Amino acid sequence: MNILVTGGAGFIGSNFVRHFLEKHPSDSIVNLDKLTYAGNLDNLTDLEGNSRHRFVPGDITDPVLLDQLAAETDAIIHFAAETHVDRSIVAPEAFIKTNIQGTFVLLEASRKHKHKRFLHISTDEVYGSRLEGDFTEKDVLTPSSPYSASKASSDLLVSSYHKTYGLPAMITRCSNNYGPYQFPEKLIPLMISNALEDKSLPVYGDGLYIRDWLYVLDHCEAIDQVFHRGEIGEIYNIGSESGKTNLEIVQFILNTLGKPMSLIEHVKDRPAHDRRYAVSPQKIQSVLGWQPTYSIESALEKTIRWYCDHLDWWGRIKSGEYRDMYEKIYGVSL
Ligand code: NAD
Ligand code: TYD
C-alpha cells in the first residue's frame, strides 16, 4: 500500500513513519507536512535516500494538492494538526483552519479517490476532564480549550463521513505522549531542556493536574494495529492507565538529572485547565490485543537520556534557527 501520512515531520508523525516503514517493508509513505514551527525535517534525517518515503512540503487545507496526493495513494493516516493548548488560547484561528478545515479537505479527497482507509489521530482531550473513573468511546465530548474543541469538531466530521458516505474511517483517541523529537513547548521536553540549561521549571498552578503519559512508540504500535485490524467506523481509546501529577513528572526529571527542586517555579495557571485526563483502553486491549510495553519510569529515563544526547536538536529549535530556515526555503510564515 502507498499511504498518505499528514504531519509526518512532527513529533508523533515522525516516530510513526519510521516505525511503520520498518515494520512493513512492502509499503510506502507519502509524507505531507507544512513544516510549521512544530515540523522539523531533522526528525526524518535517517530516512534520507529511502525510496519508500517521499516528503512533500504542503498544507492540508490545500484542496488541489490533496486531490493530487489522494489520487496517488490508497489510504490516509492523519496526524497534522496545531497541537499546543496554550497556543490555542492565545491564537485559536490556526487551530480552526488546520484542525477542522484541513480535516474536511482530507475527507473530501479521500472520499473522491475511494481510499481503503482513513485513520484520524485524535486525543483524549476531546472528552474533557473528570476527577474519577475513565472515559469510554461512548462518552459525550466536552472539550475545554480551542485545541480540544477543534479536535472534537474534526472527530465529528470524520464520523459523519463514515455514516453519510460510507468512508472507511476510524478514529483513535490517545492520552499524552512523550519521547524523542517532541517539541520543547510541551511539559516533558520543556522541563528536561530547561533543567539542562539551569532555567526555572514553570509549573502551572498547584501542579496537581493529572495526565496519563504514554511512550510514543506504544502509541505508534497502537495506531499500526488499528490501521490494519481495526473495525471500520469505530473509535479506539489509547492509554496506559497510569496517571501522574505534573509535579511527580517534574520531580522525576530533576532527580534523574541531579538538579535541585528549587528550579521548580509555580506560575499563573492556564485558563480552563483540565484537572485530569483519563481514558479506558479496555476496547483496544480486548478487541485488538494491544498493550503498552514501556513503563513510565524506564521510558521517561530513556527520554531524558535522548534529550541529553540531542542538545543540538532542541538547542536549534529553542533558538528559532529552524523557523528562520524554513521561512527562507519554503516561503512559509510560521
Ligand atoms: P506536533 O505539533 O509535534 O506535529 C504536528 C505536525 O503537523 C507538524 O509537523 C506540523 O508541521 C504539521 N502541520 C501543522 N499544520 C499543518 C498543515 N496545515 N498542513 C500540513 N501539516 C501541518 O504534534 P504531535 O504531538 O506529533 O501530534 C500529532 C497528532 O496526534 C495531532 O493530531 C494531535 O492532536 C494528536 N495527539 C497528540 C498527543 C500528544 O501528546 N502529543 C496525544 C494524543 C493525540
Ligand atoms: P502539555 O504538555 O501542554 O499537554 P496538555 O495540556 O495537552 O495535556 O501540558 C501537560 C500538563 O503540564 C498540563 O497540565 C499543563 C502542564 N504544564 C505546566 O505545568 N507547565 C508548562 O510549562 C507546560 C507546557 C505544561
mmCIF file of C-alpha atoms and ligand atoms in Angstrom:
data_model
loop_
_atom_site.group_PDB
_atom_site.id
_atom_site.type_symbol
_atom_site.label_atom_id
_atom_site.label_comp_id
_atom_site.label_asym_id
_atom_site.label_seq_id
_atom_site.Cartn_x
_atom_site.Cartn_y
_atom_site.Cartn_z
ATOM 1 C CA MET A 1 0.000 0.000 0.000
ATOM 2 C CA ASN A 2 1.017 3.612 -0.589
ATOM 3 C CA ILE A 3 -0.128 5.654 2.401
ATOM 4 C CA LEU A 4 -0.544 9.388 2.725
ATOM 5 C CA VAL A 5 0.642 10.414 6.183
ATOM 6 C CA THR A 6 -0.062 14.018 7.204
ATOM 7 C CA GLY A 7 2.072 15.771 9.817
ATOM 8 C CA GLY A 8 4.862 13.222 9.495
ATOM 9 C CA ALA A 9 7.590 15.764 10.323
ATOM 10 C CA GLY A 10 6.094 16.407 13.759
ATOM 11 C CA PHE A 11 6.652 14.521 16.997
ATOM 12 C CA ILE A 12 4.319 11.512 16.765
ATOM 13 C CA GLY A 13 4.146 11.535 12.952
ATOM 14 C CA SER A 14 7.935 11.222 12.526
ATOM 15 C CA ASN A 15 8.151 8.412 15.084
ATOM 16 C CA PHE A 16 5.238 6.706 13.334
ATOM 17 C CA VAL A 17 6.691 6.982 9.814
ATOM 18 C CA ARG A 18 9.926 5.326 10.984
ATOM 19 C CA HIS A 19 8.045 2.613 12.925
ATOM 20 C CA PHE A 20 5.709 1.875 10.016
ATOM 21 C CA LEU A 21 8.397 1.675 7.305
ATOM 22 C CA GLU A 22 10.476 -0.682 9.458
ATOM 23 C CA LYS A 23 7.501 -2.905 10.173
ATOM 24 C CA HIS A 24 6.009 -3.034 6.662
ATOM 25 C CA PRO A 25 8.807 -3.437 4.089
ATOM 26 C CA SER A 26 6.461 -3.636 1.095
ATOM 27 C CA ASP A 27 4.536 -0.414 1.882
ATOM 28 C CA SER A 28 5.497 3.168 1.131
ATOM 29 C CA ILE A 29 4.618 6.568 2.560
ATOM 30 C CA VAL A 30 3.956 9.991 1.083
ATOM 31 C CA ASN A 31 4.617 12.353 3.992
ATOM 32 C CA LEU A 32 2.777 15.684 3.703
ATOM 33 C CA ASP A 33 3.764 18.362 6.208
ATOM 34 C CA LYS A 34 3.585 22.151 6.198
ATOM 35 C CA LEU A 35 6.689 22.434 8.395
ATOM 36 C CA THR A 36 5.104 24.858 10.809
ATOM 37 C CA TYR A 37 7.175 25.794 13.846
ATOM 38 C CA ALA A 38 6.450 22.241 15.122
ATOM 39 C CA GLY A 39 7.509 20.342 11.984
ATOM 40 C CA ASN A 40 11.175 19.551 11.547
ATOM 41 C CA LEU A 41 12.980 17.700 8.764
ATOM 42 C CA ASP A 42 15.755 16.838 11.229
ATOM 43 C CA ASN A 43 13.239 14.385 12.738
ATOM 44 C CA LEU A 44 13.500 12.376 9.493
ATOM 45 C CA THR A 45 17.206 12.547 8.565
ATOM 46 C CA ASP A 46 17.651 8.770 8.902
ATOM 47 C CA LEU A 47 15.059 8.318 6.120
ATOM 48 C CA GLU A 48 17.012 10.344 3.572
ATOM 49 C CA GLY A 49 17.504 8.194 0.469
ATOM 50 C CA ASN A 50 14.767 5.729 1.490
ATOM 51 C CA SER A 51 12.841 5.084 -1.735
ATOM 52 C CA ARG A 52 9.713 4.140 0.245
ATOM 53 C CA HIS A 53 9.470 7.594 1.851
ATOM 54 C CA ARG A 54 8.623 10.744 -0.100
ATOM 55 C CA PHE A 55 8.410 14.061 1.712
ATOM 56 C CA VAL A 56 6.036 16.690 0.299
ATOM 57 C CA PRO A 57 6.018 20.170 1.847
ATOM 58 C CA GLY A 58 2.450 21.485 1.802
ATOM 59 C CA ASP A 59 -0.699 22.444 3.633
ATOM 60 C CA ILE A 60 -3.584 20.051 4.333
ATOM 61 C CA THR A 61 -6.030 22.887 3.679
ATOM 62 C CA ASP A 62 -4.946 22.991 0.007
ATOM 63 C CA PRO A 63 -7.644 21.039 -1.950
ATOM 64 C CA VAL A 64 -5.696 20.978 -5.252
ATOM 65 C CA LEU A 65 -2.621 19.432 -3.631
ATOM 66 C CA LEU A 66 -4.757 16.973 -1.665
ATOM 67 C CA ASP A 67 -6.647 15.885 -4.766
ATOM 68 C CA GLN A 68 -3.314 15.106 -6.421
ATOM 69 C CA LEU A 69 -1.831 13.259 -3.426
ATOM 70 C CA ALA A 70 -5.002 11.293 -2.710
ATOM 71 C CA ALA A 71 -5.028 10.119 -6.343
ATOM 72 C CA GLU A 72 -1.550 8.589 -5.850
ATOM 73 C CA THR A 73 -2.283 6.871 -2.523
ATOM 74 C CA ASP A 74 -4.572 4.180 -1.082
ATOM 75 C CA ALA A 75 -5.219 5.429 2.444
ATOM 76 C CA ILE A 76 -4.662 8.350 4.816
ATOM 77 C CA ILE A 77 -3.270 8.405 8.347
ATOM 78 C CA HIS A 78 -3.928 11.926 9.578
ATOM 79 C CA PHE A 79 -1.663 13.409 12.268
ATOM 80 C CA ALA A 80 -1.268 17.006 11.020
ATOM 81 C CA ALA A 81 -2.662 19.493 13.494
ATOM 82 C CA GLU A 82 -1.982 22.518 15.598
ATOM 83 C CA THR A 83 -1.433 20.798 18.931
ATOM 84 C CA HIS A 84 -0.470 23.096 21.781
ATOM 85 C CA VAL A 85 -3.267 24.075 24.209
ATOM 86 C CA ASP A 86 -1.516 27.275 25.346
ATOM 87 C CA ARG A 87 -1.101 28.494 21.766
ATOM 88 C CA SER A 88 -4.766 27.705 21.077
ATOM 89 C CA ILE A 89 -5.734 30.011 23.940
ATOM 90 C CA VAL A 90 -3.595 32.870 22.626
ATOM 91 C CA ALA A 91 -4.201 32.388 18.861
ATOM 92 C CA PRO A 92 -7.044 29.955 18.089
ATOM 93 C CA GLU A 93 -7.507 30.749 14.399
ATOM 94 C CA ALA A 94 -4.818 28.400 13.053
ATOM 95 C CA PHE A 95 -6.418 25.570 15.082
ATOM 96 C CA ILE A 96 -9.776 26.087 13.421
ATOM 97 C CA LYS A 97 -8.208 26.303 9.979
ATOM 98 C CA THR A 98 -5.842 23.326 10.171
ATOM 99 C CA ASN A 99 -7.696 21.010 12.537
ATOM 100 C CA ILE A 100 -11.220 21.485 11.187
ATOM 101 C CA GLN A 101 -10.919 22.867 7.640
ATOM 102 C CA GLY A 102 -7.812 20.730 6.966
ATOM 103 C CA THR A 103 -9.567 17.541 8.093
ATOM 104 C CA PHE A 104 -12.526 18.417 5.866
ATOM 105 C CA VAL A 105 -10.236 18.814 2.817
ATOM 106 C CA LEU A 106 -8.636 15.421 3.546
ATOM 107 C CA LEU A 107 -12.024 13.726 3.966
ATOM 108 C CA GLU A 108 -13.209 15.090 0.620
ATOM 109 C CA ALA A 109 -10.032 13.938 -1.156
ATOM 110 C CA SER A 110 -10.202 10.500 0.465
ATOM 111 C CA ARG A 111 -13.869 10.129 -0.494
ATOM 112 C CA LYS A 112 -13.301 11.205 -4.105
ATOM 113 C CA HIS A 113 -10.430 8.762 -4.611
ATOM 114 C CA LYS A 114 -12.212 5.877 -2.850
ATOM 115 C CA HIS A 115 -9.486 5.234 -0.314
ATOM 116 C CA LYS A 116 -9.394 1.915 1.515
ATOM 117 C CA ARG A 117 -8.872 3.528 4.965
ATOM 118 C CA PHE A 118 -8.932 6.912 6.680
ATOM 119 C CA LEU A 119 -7.387 6.867 10.145
ATOM 120 C CA HIS A 120 -7.880 10.057 12.124
ATOM 121 C CA ILE A 121 -5.458 10.573 15.010
ATOM 122 C CA SER A 122 -7.325 12.316 17.800
ATOM 123 C CA THR A 123 -6.793 12.879 21.501
ATOM 124 C CA ASP A 124 -8.239 12.008 24.903
ATOM 125 C CA GLU A 125 -8.642 15.779 25.437
ATOM 126 C CA VAL A 126 -11.875 15.758 23.398
ATOM 127 C CA TYR A 127 -13.661 14.142 26.372
ATOM 128 C CA GLY A 128 -12.656 16.960 28.740
ATOM 129 C CA SER A 129 -11.752 16.462 32.384
ATOM 130 C CA ARG A 130 -13.038 14.057 35.032
ATOM 131 C CA LEU A 131 -11.856 13.618 38.598
ATOM 132 C CA GLU A 132 -12.585 9.889 38.898
ATOM 133 C CA GLY A 133 -13.072 6.928 36.551
ATOM 134 C CA ASP A 134 -12.166 6.644 32.872
ATOM 135 C CA PHE A 135 -13.868 7.869 29.695
ATOM 136 C CA THR A 136 -15.004 5.205 27.240
ATOM 137 C CA GLU A 137 -15.513 5.689 23.499
ATOM 138 C CA LYS A 138 -19.258 6.143 24.085
ATOM 139 C CA ASP A 139 -18.904 9.166 26.376
ATOM 140 C CA VAL A 140 -20.007 12.597 25.206
ATOM 141 C CA LEU A 141 -17.370 15.111 24.170
ATOM 142 C CA THR A 142 -16.961 18.129 26.461
ATOM 143 C CA PRO A 143 -13.716 19.772 25.333
ATOM 144 C CA SER A 144 -12.409 22.799 27.244
ATOM 145 C CA SER A 145 -9.801 24.545 25.065
ATOM 146 C CA PRO A 146 -9.927 25.791 21.467
ATOM 147 C CA TYR A 147 -7.414 22.997 20.721
ATOM 148 C CA SER A 148 -9.547 20.189 22.113
ATOM 149 C CA ALA A 149 -12.736 21.739 20.686
ATOM 150 C CA SER A 150 -11.148 21.823 17.219
ATOM 151 C CA LYS A 151 -10.076 18.175 17.569
ATOM 152 C CA ALA A 152 -13.585 17.200 18.769
ATOM 153 C CA SER A 153 -15.061 19.022 15.756
ATOM 154 C CA SER A 154 -12.783 17.106 13.405
ATOM 155 C CA ASP A 155 -13.734 13.810 15.094
ATOM 156 C CA LEU A 156 -17.418 14.561 14.468
ATOM 157 C CA LEU A 157 -16.731 15.410 10.831
ATOM 158 C CA VAL A 158 -14.844 12.115 10.378
ATOM 159 C CA SER A 159 -17.738 10.144 11.952
ATOM 160 C CA SER A 160 -20.228 11.943 9.729
ATOM 161 C CA TYR A 161 -18.263 10.990 6.589
ATOM 162 C CA HIS A 162 -18.382 7.363 7.639
ATOM 163 C CA LYS A 163 -22.121 7.483 8.334
ATOM 164 C CA THR A 164 -23.139 9.615 5.338
ATOM 165 C CA TYR A 165 -20.781 8.480 2.589
ATOM 166 C CA GLY A 166 -19.560 5.126 3.912
ATOM 167 C CA LEU A 167 -15.997 6.463 4.072
ATOM 168 C CA PRO A 168 -13.914 3.673 5.676
ATOM 169 C CA ALA A 169 -12.835 5.866 8.591
ATOM 170 C CA MET A 170 -11.628 5.111 12.106
ATOM 171 C CA ILE A 171 -10.586 7.363 14.987
ATOM 172 C CA THR A 172 -8.017 6.880 17.756
ATOM 173 C CA ARG A 173 -8.021 8.984 20.937
ATOM 174 C CA CYS A 174 -4.737 8.734 22.780
ATOM 175 C CA SER A 175 -3.530 10.146 26.077
ATOM 176 C CA ASN A 176 -0.469 12.450 26.438
ATOM 177 C CA ASN A 177 2.637 11.159 24.629
ATOM 178 C CA TYR A 178 6.314 11.650 25.428
ATOM 179 C CA GLY A 179 9.548 10.506 23.787
ATOM 180 C CA PRO A 180 12.184 11.608 21.249
ATOM 181 C CA TYR A 181 11.515 14.545 18.888
ATOM 182 C CA GLN A 182 8.772 16.160 20.983
ATOM 183 C CA PHE A 183 8.781 19.922 20.517
ATOM 184 C CA PRO A 184 10.093 21.619 23.673
ATOM 185 C CA GLU A 185 6.908 23.593 24.352
ATOM 186 C CA LYS A 186 5.175 20.521 25.823
ATOM 187 C CA LEU A 187 5.602 19.669 29.515
ATOM 188 C CA ILE A 188 8.218 16.893 29.430
ATOM 189 C CA PRO A 189 10.728 18.216 26.834
ATOM 190 C CA LEU A 190 10.313 21.777 28.145
ATOM 191 C CA MET A 191 11.143 20.679 31.692
ATOM 192 C CA ILE A 192 14.084 18.479 30.636
ATOM 193 C CA SER A 193 15.628 21.174 28.418
ATOM 194 C CA ASN A 194 15.072 23.954 30.981
ATOM 195 C CA ALA A 195 16.631 21.796 33.721
ATOM 196 C CA LEU A 196 19.652 21.097 31.493
ATOM 197 C CA GLU A 197 20.011 24.866 30.977
ATOM 198 C CA ASP A 198 19.552 25.520 34.752
ATOM 199 C CA LYS A 199 16.482 27.620 33.941
ATOM 200 C CA SER A 200 13.369 27.636 36.135
ATOM 201 C CA LEU A 201 10.682 24.991 35.516
ATOM 202 C CA PRO A 202 7.284 26.753 35.190
ATOM 203 C CA VAL A 203 4.621 24.593 36.860
ATOM 204 C CA TYR A 204 1.097 25.892 36.269
ATOM 205 C CA GLY A 205 -0.956 26.430 39.433
ATOM 206 C CA ASP A 206 -0.560 23.811 42.163
ATOM 207 C CA GLY A 207 0.943 21.239 39.734
ATOM 208 C CA LEU A 208 -1.590 18.592 40.797
ATOM 209 C CA TYR A 209 -3.099 18.221 37.314
ATOM 210 C CA ILE A 210 -3.112 14.610 36.162
ATOM 211 C CA ARG A 211 -2.144 13.257 32.734
ATOM 212 C CA ASP A 212 -1.893 9.610 31.610
ATOM 213 C CA TRP A 213 1.542 9.507 29.944
ATOM 214 C CA LEU A 214 2.180 7.024 27.112
ATOM 215 C CA TYR A 215 5.551 6.427 25.426
ATOM 216 C CA VAL A 216 5.294 7.479 21.776
ATOM 217 C CA LEU A 217 6.319 4.067 20.364
ATOM 218 C CA ASP A 218 3.471 2.393 22.269
ATOM 219 C CA HIS A 219 1.140 4.891 20.579
ATOM 220 C CA CYS A 220 2.696 4.193 17.151
ATOM 221 C CA GLU A 221 2.162 0.467 17.570
ATOM 222 C CA ALA A 222 -1.466 1.018 18.629
ATOM 223 C CA ILE A 223 -2.063 3.167 15.519
ATOM 224 C CA ASP A 224 -0.498 0.485 13.336
ATOM 225 C CA GLN A 225 -2.784 -2.167 14.826
ATOM 226 C CA VAL A 226 -5.915 -0.047 14.431
ATOM 227 C CA PHE A 227 -4.941 0.842 10.847
ATOM 228 C CA HIS A 228 -4.530 -2.820 9.848
ATOM 229 C CA ARG A 229 -7.035 -4.618 12.051
ATOM 230 C CA GLY A 230 -9.439 -2.016 13.430
ATOM 231 C CA GLU A 231 -13.102 -2.137 12.546
ATOM 232 C CA ILE A 232 -14.291 0.500 10.092
ATOM 233 C CA GLY A 233 -16.431 3.192 11.738
ATOM 234 C CA GLU A 234 -15.038 2.507 15.206
ATOM 235 C CA ILE A 235 -13.275 4.730 17.739
ATOM 236 C CA TYR A 236 -10.417 3.387 19.886
ATOM 237 C CA ASN A 237 -9.128 4.995 23.085
ATOM 238 C CA ILE A 238 -5.404 4.504 23.723
ATOM 239 C CA GLY A 239 -3.782 4.966 27.118
ATOM 240 C CA SER A 240 -1.731 3.346 29.823
ATOM 241 C CA GLU A 241 -3.987 3.950 32.864
ATOM 242 C CA SER A 242 -1.041 5.372 34.789
ATOM 243 C CA GLY A 243 -1.951 8.933 35.667
ATOM 244 C CA LYS A 244 0.719 11.109 37.252
ATOM 245 C CA THR A 245 0.585 14.668 38.542
ATOM 246 C CA ASN A 246 2.694 17.253 36.744
ATOM 247 C CA LEU A 247 4.720 17.726 39.924
ATOM 248 C CA GLU A 248 5.524 13.991 40.051
ATOM 249 C CA ILE A 249 6.816 14.176 36.460
ATOM 250 C CA VAL A 250 8.872 17.312 37.081
ATOM 251 C CA GLN A 251 10.377 15.897 40.295
ATOM 252 C CA PHE A 252 11.309 12.676 38.472
ATOM 253 C CA ILE A 253 13.103 14.708 35.778
ATOM 254 C CA LEU A 254 15.029 16.801 38.323
ATOM 255 C CA ASN A 255 16.013 13.715 40.341
ATOM 256 C CA THR A 256 17.196 11.870 37.227
ATOM 257 C CA LEU A 257 19.292 14.855 36.103
ATOM 258 C CA GLY A 258 20.616 15.508 39.630
ATOM 259 C CA LYS A 259 19.209 19.056 39.571
ATOM 260 C CA PRO A 260 17.758 20.887 42.614
ATOM 261 C CA MET A 261 13.993 21.026 43.316
ATOM 262 C CA SER A 262 14.459 24.790 43.800
ATOM 263 C CA LEU A 263 14.314 25.104 39.980
ATOM 264 C CA ILE A 264 10.543 24.495 40.229
ATOM 265 C CA GLU A 265 8.586 27.726 39.964
ATOM 266 C CA HIS A 266 4.812 27.743 40.432
ATOM 267 C CA VAL A 267 3.397 30.187 37.871
ATOM 268 C CA LYS A 268 -0.050 31.501 36.908
ATOM 269 C CA ASP A 269 -2.482 28.747 35.951
ATOM 270 C CA ARG A 270 -3.712 28.056 32.404
ATOM 271 C CA PRO A 271 -7.341 29.233 31.818
ATOM 272 C CA ALA A 272 -9.887 26.347 31.801
ATOM 273 C CA HIS A 273 -7.075 23.963 32.787
ATOM 274 C CA ASP A 274 -8.397 20.379 32.698
ATOM 275 C CA ARG A 275 -7.724 18.777 36.075
ATOM 276 C CA ARG A 276 -7.465 15.172 34.955
ATOM 277 C CA TYR A 277 -7.496 13.214 31.695
ATOM 278 C CA ALA A 278 -8.265 9.509 31.817
ATOM 279 C CA VAL A 279 -9.422 7.149 29.085
ATOM 280 C CA SER A 280 -10.185 3.460 29.314
ATOM 281 C CA PRO A 281 -8.077 1.453 26.810
ATOM 282 C CA GLN A 282 -10.239 -1.611 27.523
ATOM 283 C CA LYS A 283 -11.653 -1.784 23.964
ATOM 284 C CA ILE A 284 -8.331 -1.718 22.088
ATOM 285 C CA GLN A 285 -6.902 -4.198 24.597
ATOM 286 C CA SER A 286 -9.732 -6.696 24.374
ATOM 287 C CA VAL A 287 -10.545 -6.354 20.649
ATOM 288 C CA LEU A 288 -7.050 -5.903 19.159
ATOM 289 C CA GLY A 289 -4.859 -7.244 21.968
ATOM 290 C CA TRP A 290 -2.778 -4.035 22.148
ATOM 291 C CA GLN A 291 -0.951 -3.364 25.441
ATOM 292 C CA PRO A 292 1.617 -0.707 26.336
ATOM 293 C CA THR A 293 5.082 -2.247 26.596
ATOM 294 C CA TYR A 294 7.055 0.600 28.228
ATOM 295 C CA SER A 295 6.759 1.592 31.900
ATOM 296 C CA ILE A 296 6.691 5.313 32.626
ATOM 297 C CA GLU A 297 9.835 5.082 34.805
ATOM 298 C CA SER A 298 12.041 3.322 32.230
ATOM 299 C CA ALA A 299 10.712 5.189 29.179
ATOM 300 C CA LEU A 300 10.908 8.580 30.888
ATOM 301 C CA GLU A 301 14.511 7.858 31.838
ATOM 302 C CA LYS A 302 15.209 6.788 28.236
ATOM 303 C CA THR A 303 13.578 10.030 27.008
ATOM 304 C CA ILE A 304 15.629 12.178 29.400
ATOM 305 C CA ARG A 305 18.783 10.446 28.095
ATOM 306 C CA TRP A 306 17.694 11.180 24.496
ATOM 307 C CA TYR A 307 17.346 14.909 25.238
ATOM 308 C CA CYS A 308 20.782 14.872 26.975
ATOM 309 C CA ASP A 309 22.257 13.280 23.822
ATOM 310 C CA HIS A 310 20.482 15.670 21.408
ATOM 311 C CA LEU A 311 21.310 19.108 22.782
ATOM 312 C CA ASP A 312 21.819 20.342 19.198
ATOM 313 C CA TRP A 313 18.331 19.296 18.121
ATOM 314 C CA TRP A 314 16.413 21.181 20.820
ATOM 315 C CA GLY A 315 19.018 23.968 21.047
ATOM 316 C CA ARG A 316 18.375 24.865 17.394
ATOM 317 C CA ILE A 317 14.624 24.779 17.984
ATOM 318 C CA LYS A 318 14.801 26.979 21.067
ATOM 319 C CA SER A 319 16.992 29.481 19.208
ATOM 320 C CA GLY A 320 14.456 29.760 16.334
ATOM 321 C CA GLU A 321 17.014 28.507 13.789
ATOM 322 C CA TYR A 322 14.603 26.077 12.077
ATOM 323 C CA ARG A 323 11.842 28.655 11.842
ATOM 324 C CA ASP A 324 14.127 31.088 10.033
ATOM 325 C CA MET A 325 15.456 28.326 7.773
ATOM 326 C CA TYR A 326 12.008 27.029 6.710
ATOM 327 C CA GLU A 327 10.709 30.542 6.156
ATOM 328 C CA LYS A 328 13.613 31.084 3.777
ATOM 329 C CA ILE A 329 13.359 27.717 1.962
ATOM 330 C CA TYR A 330 9.593 27.310 1.714
ATOM 331 C CA GLY A 331 8.440 30.918 1.958
ATOM 332 C CA VAL A 332 6.008 29.916 4.713
ATOM 333 C CA SER A 333 5.312 32.314 7.505
ATOM 334 C CA LEU A 334 5.167 30.464 10.819
HETATM 335 P P1 NAD B 1 3.215 18.201 16.563
HETATM 336 O O1 NAD B 1 2.736 19.581 16.864
HETATM 337 O O2 NAD B 1 4.538 17.763 17.076
HETATM 338 O O3 NAD B 1 3.255 17.974 14.972
HETATM 339 C C1 NAD B 1 2.220 18.425 14.129
HETATM 340 C C2 NAD B 1 2.743 18.344 12.703
HETATM 341 O O4 NAD B 1 1.679 18.771 11.825
HETATM 342 C C3 NAD B 1 3.941 19.274 12.434
HETATM 343 O O5 NAD B 1 4.945 18.588 11.726
HETATM 344 C C4 NAD B 1 3.347 20.415 11.606
HETATM 345 O O6 NAD B 1 4.295 20.991 10.715
HETATM 346 C C5 NAD B 1 2.237 19.680 10.869
HETATM 347 N N1 NAD B 1 1.167 20.599 10.432
HETATM 348 C C6 NAD B 1 0.541 21.537 11.189
HETATM 349 N N2 NAD B 1 -0.360 22.202 10.437
HETATM 350 C C7 NAD B 1 -0.304 21.655 9.182
HETATM 351 C C8 NAD B 1 -0.998 21.924 7.979
HETATM 352 N N3 NAD B 1 -1.935 22.876 7.887
HETATM 353 N N4 NAD B 1 -0.712 21.156 6.905
HETATM 354 C C9 NAD B 1 0.250 20.182 6.972
HETATM 355 N N5 NAD B 1 0.956 19.915 8.079
HETATM 356 C C10 NAD B 1 0.670 20.646 9.177
HETATM 357 O O7 NAD B 1 2.045 17.252 17.032
HETATM 358 P P2 NAD B 1 2.085 15.782 17.680
HETATM 359 O O8 NAD B 1 2.256 15.924 19.128
HETATM 360 O O9 NAD B 1 3.009 14.937 16.905
HETATM 361 O O10 NAD B 1 0.574 15.328 17.411
HETATM 362 C C11 NAD B 1 0.208 14.662 16.205
HETATM 363 C C12 NAD B 1 -1.269 14.313 16.256
HETATM 364 O O11 NAD B 1 -1.520 13.470 17.388
HETATM 365 C C13 NAD B 1 -2.187 15.519 16.402
HETATM 366 O O12 NAD B 1 -3.316 15.326 15.597
HETATM 367 C C14 NAD B 1 -2.559 15.514 17.880
HETATM 368 O O13 NAD B 1 -3.828 16.088 18.085
HETATM 369 C C15 NAD B 1 -2.544 14.021 18.185
HETATM 370 N N6 NAD B 1 -2.242 13.662 19.585
HETATM 371 C C16 NAD B 1 -1.117 14.168 20.201
HETATM 372 C C17 NAD B 1 -0.837 13.777 21.506
HETATM 373 C C18 NAD B 1 0.403 14.268 22.224
HETATM 374 O O14 NAD B 1 0.550 14.026 23.429
HETATM 375 N N7 NAD B 1 1.339 14.912 21.564
HETATM 376 C C19 NAD B 1 -1.683 12.879 22.178
HETATM 377 C C20 NAD B 1 -2.824 12.398 21.503
HETATM 378 C C21 NAD B 1 -3.077 12.778 20.204
HETATM 379 P P1 TYD B 2 1.062 19.890 27.796
HETATM 380 O O1 TYD B 2 2.341 19.177 27.589
HETATM 381 O O2 TYD B 2 0.903 21.268 27.219
HETATM 382 O O3 TYD B 2 -0.097 18.922 27.322
HETATM 383 P P2 TYD B 2 -1.728 19.070 27.508
HETATM 384 O O4 TYD B 2 -2.044 20.399 28.057
HETATM 385 O O5 TYD B 2 -2.198 18.916 26.104
HETATM 386 O O6 TYD B 2 -2.105 17.942 28.418
HETATM 387 O O7 TYD B 2 0.820 20.024 29.365
HETATM 388 C C1 TYD B 2 0.750 18.887 30.196
HETATM 389 C C2 TYD B 2 0.415 19.369 31.597
HETATM 390 O O8 TYD B 2 1.512 20.164 32.085
HETATM 391 C C3 TYD B 2 -0.798 20.274 31.668
HETATM 392 O O9 TYD B 2 -1.477 20.022 32.890
HETATM 393 C C4 TYD B 2 -0.218 21.679 31.681
HETATM 394 C C5 TYD B 2 1.079 21.477 32.431
HETATM 395 N N1 TYD B 2 2.177 22.398 32.070
HETATM 396 C C6 TYD B 2 2.855 23.110 33.079
HETATM 397 O O10 TYD B 2 2.554 22.997 34.275
HETATM 398 N N2 TYD B 2 3.879 23.936 32.693
HETATM 399 C C7 TYD B 2 4.246 24.095 31.391
HETATM 400 O O11 TYD B 2 5.170 24.904 31.108
HETATM 401 C C8 TYD B 2 3.545 23.347 30.377
HETATM 402 C C9 TYD B 2 3.917 23.478 28.930
HETATM 403 C C10 TYD B 2 2.531 22.499 30.778
#
